[in-house]
Coordinates of C-alpha atoms in Angstrom, one line a residue:
A1 CA 203.0 57.9 76.8
Q2 CA 205.5 59.6 74.5
Y3 CA 204.4 62.9 73.0
L4 CA 205.2 62.7 69.3
R5 CA 203.6 65.7 67.7
G6 CA 205.9 68.6 66.5
P7 CA 204.7 72.1 65.8
D8 CA 204.1 71.6 62.0
P9 CA 205.7 68.3 60.8
P10 CA 206.4 67.6 57.1
M11 CA 204.6 65.0 55.0
A12 CA 205.8 61.5 55.5
A13 CA 207.4 59.5 52.5
Q14 CA 204.2 57.4 52.2
G15 CA 202.2 60.5 51.4
R16 CA 204.3 61.1 48.2
N17 CA 203.4 57.8 46.7
P18 CA 201.4 58.4 43.5
Q19 CA 199.0 55.6 44.5
N20 CA 197.5 58.0 47.0
V21 CA 195.8 60.1 44.3
A22 CA 192.4 59.6 42.8
G23 CA 189.9 61.8 40.9
F24 CA 186.2 61.8 41.9
G25 CA 185.3 64.6 39.6
L26 CA 186.3 67.3 42.0
T27 CA 185.7 70.9 41.2
H28 CA 187.3 72.7 44.2
L29 CA 190.2 71.8 46.3
Y30 CA 191.1 73.3 49.7
S31 CA 193.9 72.7 52.2
S32 CA 194.8 73.8 55.7
L33 CA 198.0 75.9 56.0
M34 CA 199.8 73.2 57.8
V35 CA 202.7 71.7 55.8
R36 CA 201.5 68.1 55.7
A37 CA 198.2 69.2 54.3
V38 CA 199.6 71.6 51.8
A39 CA 202.1 69.1 50.5
T40 CA 199.4 66.5 50.1
G41 CA 197.0 69.0 48.5
T42 CA 199.8 70.1 46.1
I43 CA 200.2 66.6 44.7
I44 CA 196.4 66.2 44.3
A45 CA 196.1 69.6 42.6
R46 CA 198.8 68.9 40.1
V47 CA 197.3 65.5 39.1
L48 CA 193.8 66.9 38.8
G49 CA 194.7 70.3 37.3
L50 CA 192.8 72.2 40.0
P51 CA 194.0 75.2 42.0
L52 CA 194.8 74.5 45.6
V53 CA 193.2 77.2 47.9
A54 CA 194.4 77.6 51.4
W55 CA 191.7 77.6 54.1
E56 CA 193.1 78.6 57.5
E57 CA 190.0 77.3 59.4
A58 CA 190.8 73.7 58.4
H59 CA 194.0 73.5 60.5
E60 CA 194.7 70.8 63.1
S61 CA 193.4 71.0 66.6
G62 CA 195.5 73.2 68.8
G63 CA 197.0 75.2 66.0
I64 CA 200.8 75.6 65.7
Y65 CA 202.4 75.0 69.0
R66 CA 205.2 73.2 70.8
K67 CA 205.0 71.4 74.1
D68 CA 207.4 72.5 76.9
E69 CA 209.1 69.3 78.1
Q70 CA 209.4 70.5 81.7
T71 CA 206.0 72.0 82.3
D72 CA 203.9 70.3 79.6
E73 CA 202.6 73.8 78.7
R74 CA 201.6 74.1 75.0
I75 CA 203.1 77.3 73.6
G76 CA 201.7 78.8 70.4
Q77 CA 204.2 79.4 67.6
A78 CA 204.1 81.7 64.5
G79 CA 203.5 79.2 61.7
H80 CA 204.9 79.7 58.3
N81 CA 204.6 83.1 56.6
R82 CA 203.7 84.2 53.1
A83 CA 207.4 84.1 51.9
Y84 CA 207.7 80.5 53.0
F85 CA 204.7 79.4 51.1
E86 CA 205.5 81.4 48.0
A87 CA 209.0 79.8 47.9
H88 CA 208.0 76.2 48.6
Y89 CA 204.4 76.0 47.3
P90 CA 204.2 78.8 44.6
D91 CA 200.9 77.4 43.2
L92 CA 199.1 77.6 46.6
V93 CA 196.4 80.3 46.6
L94 CA 197.0 82.2 49.8
P95 CA 194.6 84.4 51.7
E96 CA 195.2 88.1 51.4
S97 CA 195.5 88.3 55.2
L98 CA 198.6 86.1 55.3
G99 CA 201.7 88.3 55.9
E100 CA 205.2 87.8 57.0
S101 CA 204.6 87.2 60.7
G102 CA 203.2 83.7 60.2
W103 CA 199.7 82.5 59.8
W104 CA 199.1 81.3 63.3
N105 CA 200.9 83.6 65.7
R106 CA 198.6 83.1 68.7
P107 CA 198.2 81.0 71.8
F108 CA 197.4 77.3 71.8
E109 CA 193.9 76.6 70.7
E110 CA 191.9 75.3 73.6
P111 CA 189.3 72.5 73.2
E112 CA 186.3 74.8 73.6
Q113 CA 187.5 76.9 70.7
R114 CA 187.8 74.0 68.3
L115 CA 184.1 73.1 68.1
A116 CA 183.3 76.8 67.4
R117 CA 185.9 76.8 64.6
A118 CA 184.4 73.6 63.1
Q119 CA 180.9 75.2 63.2
R120 CA 182.3 78.3 61.5
F121 CA 184.1 76.3 58.8
L122 CA 180.9 74.3 58.0
R123 CA 178.9 77.5 57.8
Q124 CA 181.5 79.1 55.4
L125 CA 181.6 75.9 53.3
L126 CA 177.9 76.0 52.8
E127 CA 177.9 79.7 52.0
R128 CA 180.4 79.0 49.2
H129 CA 179.0 75.7 47.8
D130 CA 175.5 74.9 49.1
R131 CA 172.9 74.2 46.4
T132 CA 175.5 73.8 43.6
D133 CA 176.9 70.9 41.7
D134 CA 180.3 71.5 43.2
R135 CA 182.4 68.6 44.4
V136 CA 184.7 69.9 47.1
A137 CA 187.7 68.2 48.7
V138 CA 189.3 69.5 51.9
V139 CA 192.8 68.3 52.8
S140 CA 192.8 68.6 56.6
H141 CA 193.6 66.7 59.8
A142 CA 192.2 64.0 62.1
G143 CA 191.6 66.2 65.1
F144 CA 189.7 68.9 63.1
Y145 CA 187.9 66.1 61.2
N146 CA 186.5 64.9 64.6
Y147 CA 185.2 68.3 65.5
L148 CA 183.7 68.7 62.0
L149 CA 181.9 65.3 62.3
A150 CA 180.7 66.3 65.8
T151 CA 179.2 69.4 64.3
L152 CA 177.5 67.6 61.5
L153 CA 176.1 64.9 63.8
K154 CA 175.1 67.4 66.5
M155 CA 177.4 65.7 69.0
P156 CA 179.1 68.7 70.8
D157 CA 180.0 66.4 73.8
R158 CA 181.9 63.7 72.0
E159 CA 185.0 63.7 74.2
E160 CA 184.8 59.9 74.7
I161 CA 184.3 59.1 71.0
W162 CA 187.1 59.3 68.4
F163 CA 186.4 59.0 64.7
V164 CA 189.4 57.3 63.2
L165 CA 190.9 58.9 60.1
N166 CA 194.0 57.3 58.5
N167 CA 196.4 59.3 56.5
A168 CA 195.1 59.9 52.9
A169 CA 191.8 58.3 53.8
I170 CA 188.6 59.8 52.4
T171 CA 185.3 60.7 54.0
R172 CA 182.4 61.6 51.7
I173 CA 179.6 63.9 52.9
D174 CA 176.8 64.8 50.6
F175 CA 174.6 67.9 51.2
L176 CA 171.3 67.2 49.5
D177 CA 168.1 69.1 48.8
E178 CA 166.2 66.2 47.3
N179 CA 163.4 65.9 49.8
P180 CA 159.9 66.4 48.4
D181 CA 159.5 69.6 50.4
G182 CA 162.8 70.9 49.2
A183 CA 164.4 70.7 52.7
E184 CA 168.1 70.0 52.8
H185 CA 169.6 67.0 54.5
T186 CA 173.1 65.6 54.9
A187 CA 174.2 62.1 53.9
L188 CA 177.4 60.7 55.5
V189 CA 178.1 58.3 52.6
Y190 CA 181.3 56.8 54.0
T191 CA 184.1 57.5 56.4
N192 CA 187.8 56.8 56.6
R193 CA 187.9 54.9 53.2
A194 CA 191.5 53.8 52.5
G195 CA 190.9 50.6 50.5
F196 CA 192.3 52.2 47.4
L197 CA 195.8 52.2 49.1
P198 CA 198.1 49.2 49.3
E199 CA 198.3 47.9 52.9
E200 CA 201.8 49.3 53.5
L201 CA 200.5 52.9 52.8
V202 CA 197.7 52.7 55.3
T203 CA 199.0 54.6 58.3

């Protein structure tokens, strides 16, 4: 099979179509630091009038890397730095830790590291927004999405299962505390919803 992924590819033309944008009463908007997610999140932020906040933990599986065509080794790359984002996405709220050496700048992220990152992300998400009326959107990636769902569903060994996520599709997850005893529970309301897009934009 042909290997198609580049280190940090730009957003495709379909993603710039204004029919990709909807509201949902969002109060907070996050994006990974990968260019496709930032570009998508920037469009949403402008339409909804929300700040777009970078969240490094939401990056795609593997991080920023290139594949050596001779050895198949995956080699970690630097990723874009603060100057790049300030020049191309000046409204993006960047983490203070992001400097000029690039946001990734480490080896390829191995599979066993990805589930731990998804668990860490979920813990941080709940620390920020649990037991509030916040409506949070995270612009991320299909690989990370799979590890996040595996964390929510307590399926750490889901290697043979793939949760499909089309570009610009939406998954809704509600964190609720409406049980009579006050215990929290999670509702997976829907996954991979892309029916709001015309057929030619579903990719």
